[in-house]
Amino acid sequence: MKTAQSEEWFERAQRHIPGGVNSPVRAFRGVGGSPRFIARGEGSKLFDVDGNSYIDYVCSWGPLILGHRPQPVIEALRSVLEIGTSFGAPTGQEVELAELIAHVVPSMQMVRLVNSGTEATMSALRVARGFTGRDLTVKFEGCYHGHVDSLLVKAGSGMATLGIADTAGVPASFAATTIALPYNSIAAVEQTFATHGDKIAAVIVEPVAGNMGCVPPAPGFLEALRELTARHGALLIFDEVMTGFRVALGGAQKRFEILPDLTTLGKIIGGGLPMAAYGGRADIMKKVAPVGPIYQAGTLSGNPLAVAAGLAMLRYLVAHPEVYEILEARSGQLCAWVPPGVTVNRVGSMFTFFFTPDPVTDWASAERSDKARFAKLFHFLLERGVYLAPSQFEAGFISTAHSEDDIRHTVDAMKEFFEA
Ligand code: HOZ
């Protein structure tokens, strides 16, 4: 496989961009080697600047549930180009999108659009603090909620991949407002509420963790979070940036039938453009400015391009409920064969192959995976035209554009690796 053009771009990139990438997870640091520079995407495939093609299981880290360049989104984007890309003033489409979100995710009675998942979680946290008048947040080890200062404590995704426990640049006093507990440990949450219950503003959780690899919630875990937060006057925030419209149309809260107080959305909601949202109970959201005293704002929030893409994406998903059946079938096909010494976690079309024979239920068990062996599999598959996330601690994603042939090719390549 030729990679000279990618290597040349990477060399050049590192001169003016830290690490040569605009987000650390793209740099292949967890698997070694040089990232592929992408020329274009179509359907289930990525094409790099050297002319190689790959079956793409990253899907832009989650947004591309219909694959690359889905027709409804592309058409919506074309039509916006005729009217303008940003007005800094309200539009009817923003209202339509808020109405659609509230319809599909009923716990989000009111919604505020922002530009990234980080902005959404940062804002939701501020709202939780402003609403409760408390400062402490409970999060879970290995969960990642964007690069929000106070949430970069024992975080997953790039932090886990790079082995950065607590990032430089976050004042100790900010980090001290966060209590990080083991994912799926009801006992740890109970104990924390018993000690700090009247100071905890919110528990924020990925209802299906995707940033330490895919880790499902244990039976009863989300229910316990709901009960404990309610009992102690704290808010429950579901970070559904990854799981929203992914593990079900109504997200993890629909799949597991638990209603949080606040929800953050990102990725799929933007249809492949930068957009995210936070929202929840109306009595809480009415504390947000200009109605209430909690300030949050954004020049490009709800801009027409992202809103058009998001509306087209969500309308398609609402009109085609069979999408989730297709995703379930394809994902089941991909994960049916469990390689020796590997644990496969999957929820809907999110999956991870962990290089450990033991169950992976939290960060401690995810961390025990054999990262070197994962890196070998990663490069073996890359050479055979299969593009996994370049880290053991990320979820893979399947889109409706992935064909049975794509999956068969991937499983065959996996078998070749494990049988070699
Ligand atoms: N939230 C994404 C999945 N872990 C990563 C996106 C990024 O950090 O670039």
Short mmCIF file of C-alpha atoms and ligand atoms in Angstrom, two decimals:
data_model
loop_
_atom_site.label_atom_id
_atom_site.label_comp_id
_atom_site.label_asym_id
_atom_site.label_seq_id
_atom_site.Cartn_x
_atom_site.Cartn_y
_atom_site.Cartn_z
CA MET A 1 0.00 0.00 0.00
CA LYS A 2 1.43 3.39 -1.01
CA THR A 3 1.50 6.02 1.73
CA ALA A 4 4.11 8.52 0.46
CA GLN A 5 1.64 11.38 -0.06
CA SER A 6 0.12 10.97 3.41
CA GLU A 7 3.59 10.90 4.96
CA GLU A 8 4.59 14.04 3.08
CA TRP A 9 1.47 15.89 4.26
CA PHE A 10 2.05 14.69 7.82
CA GLU A 11 5.64 15.91 7.76
CA ARG A 12 4.45 19.30 6.52
CA ALA A 13 1.51 19.39 8.96
CA GLN A 14 3.74 18.99 11.99
CA ARG A 15 5.55 22.24 11.22
CA HIS A 16 2.51 24.44 11.86
CA ILE A 17 -0.11 22.27 13.60
CA PRO A 18 0.63 20.68 17.00
CA GLY A 19 1.26 17.01 16.30
CA GLY A 20 0.14 17.60 12.72
CA VAL A 21 -3.54 17.20 13.63
CA ASN A 22 -6.43 19.36 14.76
CA SER A 23 -7.57 16.84 17.35
CA PRO A 24 -5.15 14.50 19.15
CA VAL A 25 -7.12 11.29 18.51
CA ARG A 26 -6.31 11.54 14.78
CA ALA A 27 -2.54 11.29 15.24
CA PHE A 28 -2.15 7.48 15.43
CA ARG A 29 -0.20 7.92 18.70
CA GLY A 30 -1.96 4.89 20.22
CA VAL A 31 -1.00 2.58 17.36
CA GLY A 32 2.15 4.13 15.90
CA GLY A 33 2.80 5.08 12.30
CA SER A 34 1.58 7.96 10.27
CA PRO A 35 -2.07 9.04 9.88
CA ARG A 36 -3.65 8.73 6.48
CA PHE A 37 -4.58 12.07 4.94
CA ILE A 38 -8.06 11.86 3.51
CA ALA A 39 -8.99 13.10 0.07
CA ARG A 40 -12.71 12.26 0.14
CA GLY A 41 -15.42 9.99 1.52
CA GLU A 42 -18.33 8.25 -0.19
CA GLY A 43 -20.82 5.84 1.39
CA SER A 44 -18.95 3.44 3.67
CA LYS A 45 -15.54 4.34 2.24
CA LEU A 46 -12.73 6.78 2.88
CA PHE A 47 -10.21 7.52 0.11
CA ASP A 48 -6.76 8.80 1.04
CA VAL A 49 -4.42 11.11 -0.87
CA ASP A 50 -2.40 8.11 -2.12
CA GLY A 51 -5.51 6.63 -3.73
CA ASN A 52 -6.12 3.89 -1.14
CA SER A 53 -9.67 3.15 -0.06
CA TYR A 54 -10.85 1.98 3.35
CA ILE A 55 -14.08 0.66 4.83
CA ASP A 56 -14.59 3.35 7.44
CA TYR A 57 -15.58 2.29 10.96
CA VAL A 58 -14.72 5.68 12.45
CA CYS A 59 -17.53 7.51 10.61
CA SER A 60 -16.02 10.85 11.66
CA TRP A 61 -16.10 9.55 15.27
CA GLY A 62 -19.83 8.94 15.15
CA PRO A 63 -21.81 11.53 13.16
CA LEU A 64 -22.01 9.66 9.84
CA ILE A 65 -24.80 7.21 10.64
CA LEU A 66 -25.85 7.27 6.96
CA GLY A 67 -22.27 7.08 5.70
CA HIS A 68 -20.35 9.74 3.79
CA ARG A 69 -22.27 12.27 1.70
CA PRO A 70 -25.83 11.03 2.26
CA GLN A 71 -28.07 12.51 -0.40
CA PRO A 72 -30.65 14.23 1.88
CA VAL A 73 -27.92 16.08 3.78
CA ILE A 74 -26.00 17.07 0.65
CA GLU A 75 -29.18 18.42 -0.97
CA ALA A 76 -30.08 20.41 2.15
CA LEU A 77 -26.60 21.91 2.25
CA ARG A 78 -26.78 22.89 -1.43
CA SER A 79 -30.03 24.75 -0.87
CA VAL A 80 -28.58 26.75 2.05
CA LEU A 81 -25.73 28.01 -0.13
CA GLU A 82 -28.36 29.96 -2.07
CA ILE A 83 -29.53 31.92 0.99
CA GLY A 84 -26.45 32.52 3.17
CA THR A 85 -24.34 30.69 5.70
CA SER A 86 -24.68 32.76 8.86
CA PHE A 87 -27.00 35.53 10.01
CA GLY A 88 -26.41 35.84 13.75
CA ALA A 89 -30.18 36.18 14.03
CA PRO A 90 -32.92 33.59 14.55
CA THR A 91 -34.31 31.45 11.72
CA GLY A 92 -37.40 29.28 11.40
CA GLN A 93 -35.27 26.19 10.83
CA GLU A 94 -33.79 26.48 14.33
CA VAL A 95 -37.32 26.37 15.72
CA GLU A 96 -38.17 23.37 13.56
CA LEU A 97 -35.05 21.59 14.76
CA ALA A 98 -35.80 22.31 18.43
CA GLU A 99 -39.37 21.04 17.92
CA LEU A 100 -38.10 17.89 16.25
CA ILE A 101 -35.56 17.20 19.01
CA ALA A 102 -38.22 17.71 21.69
CA HIS A 103 -40.47 15.29 19.81
CA VAL A 104 -37.81 12.57 19.42
CA VAL A 105 -36.17 13.07 22.83
CA PRO A 106 -39.13 14.06 25.07
CA SER A 107 -36.97 14.76 28.15
CA MET A 108 -35.54 17.73 26.18
CA GLN A 109 -38.51 20.04 26.64
CA MET A 110 -36.29 23.01 25.82
CA VAL A 111 -33.13 22.99 23.72
CA ARG A 112 -30.22 25.35 23.08
CA LEU A 113 -28.07 24.78 19.98
CA VAL A 114 -24.29 25.10 20.26
CA ASN A 115 -21.36 24.19 18.02
CA SER A 116 -19.62 21.20 19.62
CA GLY A 117 -20.12 18.46 22.16
CA THR A 118 -17.63 20.20 24.43
CA GLU A 119 -19.73 23.36 24.41
CA ALA A 120 -22.84 21.31 25.13
CA THR A 121 -21.42 19.53 28.20
CA MET A 122 -19.71 22.69 29.48
CA SER A 123 -23.02 24.55 29.25
CA ALA A 124 -25.11 21.73 30.74
CA LEU A 125 -22.76 21.63 33.70
CA ARG A 126 -23.01 25.37 34.20
CA VAL A 127 -26.78 25.15 34.06
CA ALA A 128 -26.77 22.33 36.62
CA ARG A 129 -24.63 24.43 38.96
CA GLY A 130 -26.67 27.56 38.43
CA PHE A 131 -29.94 25.71 38.96
CA THR A 132 -28.91 23.80 42.09
CA GLY A 133 -26.57 26.41 43.60
CA ARG A 134 -24.02 23.61 44.15
CA ASP A 135 -20.50 23.14 42.76
CA LEU A 136 -19.57 19.44 42.74
CA THR A 137 -19.90 17.15 39.73
CA VAL A 138 -19.71 13.37 39.67
CA LYS A 139 -18.29 11.81 36.53
CA PHE A 140 -17.00 8.34 35.70
CA GLU A 141 -13.45 7.18 35.01
CA GLY A 142 -12.88 6.56 31.30
CA CYS A 143 -15.84 8.70 30.26
CA TYR A 144 -15.03 11.72 28.15
CA HIS A 145 -17.27 14.77 27.91
CA GLY A 146 -15.22 16.95 25.60
CA HIS A 147 -12.33 19.09 26.76
CA VAL A 148 -14.24 20.95 29.46
CA ASP A 149 -11.73 22.05 32.13
CA SER A 150 -13.36 20.45 35.14
CA LEU A 151 -14.24 17.24 33.28
CA LEU A 152 -10.71 16.41 32.13
CA VAL A 153 -10.28 14.26 35.22
CA LYS A 154 -9.55 10.58 34.57
CA ALA A 155 -11.02 11.11 31.13
CA GLY A 156 -11.23 8.64 28.26
CA SER A 157 -10.74 9.08 24.50
CA GLY A 158 -7.49 10.91 23.59
CA MET A 159 -6.55 11.41 27.25
CA ALA A 160 -6.71 7.66 27.81
CA THR A 161 -4.95 6.93 24.53
CA LEU A 162 -2.10 9.31 25.31
CA GLY A 163 -1.91 8.25 28.96
CA ILE A 164 -2.59 11.78 30.23
CA ALA A 165 -4.25 11.31 33.63
CA ASP A 166 -4.94 14.96 34.42
CA THR A 167 -4.22 17.60 31.85
CA ALA A 168 -1.87 20.51 32.36
CA GLY A 169 -3.61 23.87 32.26
CA VAL A 170 -6.58 23.00 34.45
CA PRO A 171 -6.38 24.81 37.80
CA ALA A 172 -6.40 22.35 40.71
CA SER A 173 -9.39 24.19 42.12
CA PHE A 174 -11.42 23.37 38.98
CA ALA A 175 -10.44 19.71 39.03
CA ALA A 176 -11.32 19.61 42.73
CA THR A 177 -14.97 20.23 41.84
CA THR A 178 -15.08 16.84 40.10
CA ILE A 179 -15.39 13.45 41.74
CA ALA A 180 -14.46 10.60 39.36
CA LEU A 181 -15.90 7.17 40.18
CA PRO A 182 -15.67 3.74 38.54
CA TYR A 183 -18.24 3.29 35.75
CA ASN A 184 -21.01 0.86 36.66
CA SER A 185 -20.25 1.01 40.40
CA ILE A 186 -23.53 1.75 42.16
CA ALA A 187 -21.80 1.31 45.52
CA ALA A 188 -19.28 4.08 44.75
CA VAL A 189 -22.07 6.47 43.76
CA GLU A 190 -24.10 5.63 46.87
CA GLN A 191 -21.08 6.22 49.09
CA THR A 192 -20.29 9.54 47.40
CA PHE A 193 -23.85 10.78 47.83
CA ALA A 194 -23.80 9.65 51.45
CA THR A 195 -20.74 11.87 52.03
CA HIS A 196 -21.28 14.84 49.69
CA GLY A 197 -24.96 14.58 48.77
CA ASP A 198 -25.92 18.18 49.54
CA LYS A 199 -23.00 19.61 47.53
CA ILE A 200 -23.39 17.63 44.29
CA ALA A 201 -24.90 19.66 41.45
CA ALA A 202 -24.93 16.85 38.89
CA VAL A 203 -23.93 13.39 37.86
CA ILE A 204 -22.81 13.38 34.24
CA VAL A 205 -22.57 10.05 32.47
CA GLU A 206 -22.23 8.53 29.02
CA PRO A 207 -25.26 6.20 29.29
CA VAL A 208 -23.33 3.84 27.03
CA ALA A 209 -19.66 4.65 27.43
CA GLY A 210 -17.91 5.06 24.10
CA ASN A 211 -14.71 6.81 25.07
CA MET A 212 -12.92 3.94 26.81
CA GLY A 213 -14.05 1.75 23.98
CA CYS A 214 -17.69 0.70 24.07
CA VAL A 215 -18.84 -0.22 27.59
CA PRO A 216 -22.55 -0.81 28.21
CA PRO A 217 -24.25 0.23 31.43
CA ALA A 218 -24.67 -2.70 33.84
CA PRO A 219 -28.28 -3.61 34.63
CA GLY A 220 -29.52 -1.21 37.29
CA PHE A 221 -26.68 1.32 36.97
CA LEU A 222 -28.58 4.06 35.14
CA GLU A 223 -31.66 3.42 37.31
CA ALA A 224 -29.52 3.89 40.43
CA LEU A 225 -28.11 7.17 39.08
CA ARG A 226 -31.64 8.37 38.42
CA GLU A 227 -32.85 7.43 41.89
CA LEU A 228 -29.83 8.79 43.81
CA THR A 229 -29.70 12.14 42.00
CA ALA A 230 -33.43 12.67 42.48
CA ARG A 231 -33.23 11.73 46.16
CA HIS A 232 -30.38 14.17 46.83
CA GLY A 233 -31.59 17.11 44.73
CA ALA A 234 -28.82 16.74 42.13
CA LEU A 235 -29.39 16.71 38.37
CA LEU A 236 -28.74 13.74 36.12
CA ILE A 237 -27.02 14.68 32.86
CA PHE A 238 -26.89 12.13 30.07
CA ASP A 239 -24.05 12.92 27.70
CA GLU A 240 -25.62 11.54 24.54
CA VAL A 241 -23.20 13.25 22.16
CA MET A 242 -22.24 9.78 20.94
CA THR A 243 -25.35 7.75 21.72
CA GLY A 244 -28.01 10.28 20.66
CA PHE A 245 -29.84 9.04 17.52
CA ARG A 246 -27.24 6.22 17.49
CA VAL A 247 -28.26 3.46 19.91
CA ALA A 248 -31.94 4.28 19.20
CA LEU A 249 -33.69 7.19 17.53
CA GLY A 250 -34.43 8.57 21.00
CA GLY A 251 -30.90 7.77 22.19
CA ALA A 252 -29.81 5.72 25.18
CA GLN A 253 -32.53 7.28 27.33
CA LYS A 254 -35.10 5.68 25.02
CA ARG A 255 -33.23 2.39 24.77
CA PHE A 256 -32.93 2.07 28.57
CA GLU A 257 -36.11 4.01 29.43
CA ILE A 258 -34.45 6.41 31.90
CA LEU A 259 -35.27 10.12 31.76
CA PRO A 260 -32.39 12.45 32.66
CA ASP A 261 -32.88 16.06 33.73
CA LEU A 262 -30.48 17.38 31.10
CA THR A 263 -29.11 15.85 27.91
CA THR A 264 -26.25 16.79 25.63
CA LEU A 265 -26.31 15.92 21.93
CA GLY A 266 -23.69 16.26 19.22
CA LYS A 267 -22.26 14.27 16.32
CA ILE A 268 -25.34 12.89 14.45
CA ILE A 269 -27.44 15.95 15.28
CA GLY A 270 -25.16 18.03 13.04
CA GLY A 271 -25.43 15.68 10.06
CA GLY A 272 -21.63 15.86 9.70
CA LEU A 273 -21.38 19.60 10.37
CA PRO A 274 -20.32 21.23 13.64
CA MET A 275 -23.44 21.36 15.76
CA ALA A 276 -24.46 20.15 19.20
CA ALA A 277 -27.19 20.88 21.70
CA TYR A 278 -28.06 20.76 25.34
CA GLY A 279 -31.51 20.75 26.83
CA GLY A 280 -33.87 19.21 29.30
CA ARG A 281 -36.60 20.04 31.76
CA ALA A 282 -38.23 23.38 30.98
CA ASP A 283 -38.00 24.62 34.58
CA ILE A 284 -34.22 24.11 34.43
CA MET A 285 -33.70 25.48 30.92
CA LYS A 286 -35.71 28.61 31.79
CA LYS A 287 -32.75 29.63 33.96
CA VAL A 288 -30.67 30.14 30.80
CA ALA A 289 -30.17 33.73 29.54
CA PRO A 290 -31.95 35.76 28.31
CA VAL A 291 -34.83 34.30 30.38
CA GLY A 292 -32.69 33.50 33.42
CA PRO A 293 -29.34 34.38 34.98
CA ILE A 294 -27.15 31.56 33.58
CA TYR A 295 -25.18 32.97 30.66
CA GLN A 296 -24.28 31.00 27.54
CA ALA A 297 -23.96 32.33 23.97
CA GLY A 298 -22.40 31.77 20.53
CA THR A 299 -21.91 33.71 17.28
CA LEU A 300 -22.37 30.68 15.01
CA SER A 301 -24.82 28.77 17.22
CA GLY A 302 -27.71 27.47 15.13
CA ASN A 303 -26.09 28.62 11.89
CA PRO A 304 -28.13 27.77 8.78
CA LEU A 305 -25.66 25.28 7.28
CA ALA A 306 -25.39 23.07 10.35
CA VAL A 307 -29.10 23.37 11.11
CA ALA A 308 -30.04 22.37 7.56
CA ALA A 309 -27.73 19.36 7.71
CA GLY A 310 -29.03 18.36 11.13
CA LEU A 311 -32.67 18.78 10.14
CA ALA A 312 -32.17 16.71 6.99
CA MET A 313 -30.42 13.99 8.98
CA LEU A 314 -33.00 13.82 11.77
CA ARG A 315 -35.96 14.01 9.39
CA TYR A 316 -34.49 11.10 7.45
CA LEU A 317 -34.02 9.06 10.63
CA VAL A 318 -37.56 9.81 11.82
CA ALA A 319 -39.01 8.84 8.43
CA HIS A 320 -36.93 5.64 8.18
CA PRO A 321 -37.14 3.71 11.46
CA GLU A 322 -35.80 0.68 9.59
CA VAL A 323 -32.36 2.36 9.81
CA TYR A 324 -31.95 0.97 13.32
CA GLU A 325 -32.88 -2.55 12.23
CA ILE A 326 -30.33 -2.39 9.41
CA LEU A 327 -27.66 -1.13 11.78
CA GLU A 328 -28.46 -3.83 14.32
CA ALA A 329 -28.23 -6.55 11.67
CA ARG A 330 -24.94 -5.32 10.19
CA SER A 331 -23.40 -4.77 13.61
CA GLY A 332 -24.49 -8.21 14.74
CA GLN A 333 -22.87 -9.65 11.62
CA LEU A 334 -19.61 -7.83 12.35
CA CYS A 335 -19.46 -8.86 16.00
CA ALA A 336 -20.82 -12.41 15.70
CA TRP A 337 -17.37 -13.96 15.53
CA VAL A 338 -15.47 -13.45 18.77
CA PRO A 339 -11.73 -13.83 18.22
CA PRO A 340 -9.79 -15.89 20.77
CA GLY A 341 -8.59 -13.85 23.75
CA VAL A 342 -10.83 -10.94 22.80
CA THR A 343 -13.91 -9.44 24.47
CA VAL A 344 -16.39 -7.86 22.10
CA ASN A 345 -18.64 -5.15 23.52
CA ARG A 346 -21.49 -3.87 21.40
CA VAL A 347 -24.57 -1.73 21.89
CA GLY A 348 -26.47 -1.23 18.64
CA SER A 349 -24.00 0.07 16.06
CA MET A 350 -21.29 0.99 18.61
CA PHE A 351 -18.66 -1.69 19.21
CA THR A 352 -15.14 -2.39 20.47
CA PHE A 353 -12.85 -5.41 20.26
CA PHE A 354 -10.90 -5.42 23.55
CA PHE A 355 -7.73 -7.46 23.66
CA THR A 356 -8.55 -9.11 26.95
CA PRO A 357 -10.48 -12.32 27.62
CA ASP A 358 -12.16 -10.77 30.68
CA PRO A 359 -15.38 -8.76 30.71
CA VAL A 360 -14.87 -5.03 30.16
CA THR A 361 -17.22 -3.11 32.42
CA ASP A 362 -15.23 -0.04 33.48
CA TRP A 363 -11.95 1.81 32.94
CA ALA A 364 -9.89 -0.59 35.09
CA SER A 365 -10.95 -3.58 32.99
CA ALA A 366 -10.65 -1.68 29.67
CA GLU A 367 -7.17 -0.57 30.60
CA ARG A 368 -6.03 -4.18 31.01
CA SER A 369 -6.36 -4.70 27.23
CA ASP A 370 -3.22 -5.56 25.31
CA LYS A 371 -2.65 -2.26 23.51
CA ALA A 372 0.33 -3.53 21.52
CA ARG A 373 -1.74 -6.37 20.05
CA PHE A 374 -4.56 -3.96 19.24
CA ALA A 375 -2.03 -1.79 17.38
CA LYS A 376 -0.95 -4.85 15.35
CA LEU A 377 -4.56 -5.63 14.42
CA PHE A 378 -5.15 -1.99 13.55
CA HIS A 379 -2.27 -1.90 11.03
CA PHE A 380 -3.07 -5.36 9.68
CA LEU A 381 -6.61 -4.20 8.89
CA LEU A 382 -5.49 -0.83 7.56
CA GLU A 383 -3.26 -2.62 5.05
CA ARG A 384 -6.33 -4.58 3.95
CA GLY A 385 -8.50 -1.51 3.52
CA VAL A 386 -10.26 -1.47 6.89
CA TYR A 387 -10.10 1.71 8.95
CA LEU A 388 -10.70 1.31 12.70
CA ALA A 389 -10.28 4.12 15.22
CA PRO A 390 -6.54 4.31 15.95
CA SER A 391 -6.93 3.50 19.64
CA GLN A 392 -8.08 0.65 21.84
CA PHE A 393 -10.07 3.23 23.81
CA GLU A 394 -12.55 4.33 21.16
CA ALA A 395 -15.81 2.89 19.92
CA GLY A 396 -16.26 1.77 16.32
CA PHE A 397 -19.35 2.85 14.38
CA ILE A 398 -21.35 1.29 11.59
CA SER A 399 -23.47 3.25 9.13
CA THR A 400 -26.34 2.24 6.87
CA ALA A 401 -23.88 2.58 3.97
CA HIS A 402 -21.90 -0.42 5.24
CA SER A 403 -22.84 -3.32 3.01
CA GLU A 404 -22.86 -7.01 3.84
CA ASP A 405 -19.80 -7.27 1.58
CA ASP A 406 -18.00 -4.61 3.63
CA ILE A 407 -18.69 -6.54 6.81
CA ARG A 408 -17.69 -9.87 5.23
CA HIS A 409 -14.42 -8.39 4.01
CA THR A 410 -13.74 -7.05 7.52
CA VAL A 411 -14.53 -10.32 9.29
CA ASP A 412 -12.38 -12.26 6.79
CA ALA A 413 -9.46 -9.91 7.42
CA MET A 414 -9.94 -10.30 11.19
CA LYS A 415 -9.93 -14.08 10.86
CA GLU A 416 -6.76 -13.92 8.78
CA PHE A 417 -5.11 -11.93 11.58
CA PHE A 418 -6.16 -14.22 14.39
CA GLU A 419 -5.48 -17.43 12.51
CA ALA A 420 -2.01 -16.34 11.33
N1 HOZ B 1 -15.29 12.40 20.93
C1 HOZ B 1 -14.58 11.67 19.93
C2 HOZ B 1 -14.53 10.23 20.25
N2 HOZ B 1 -13.81 9.90 21.40
C3 HOZ B 1 -13.26 12.17 19.65
C4 HOZ B 1 -13.30 13.36 18.82
C5 HOZ B 1 -12.01 14.05 18.99
O1 HOZ B 1 -11.54 14.15 20.13
O2 HOZ B 1 -11.51 14.50 17.98
#
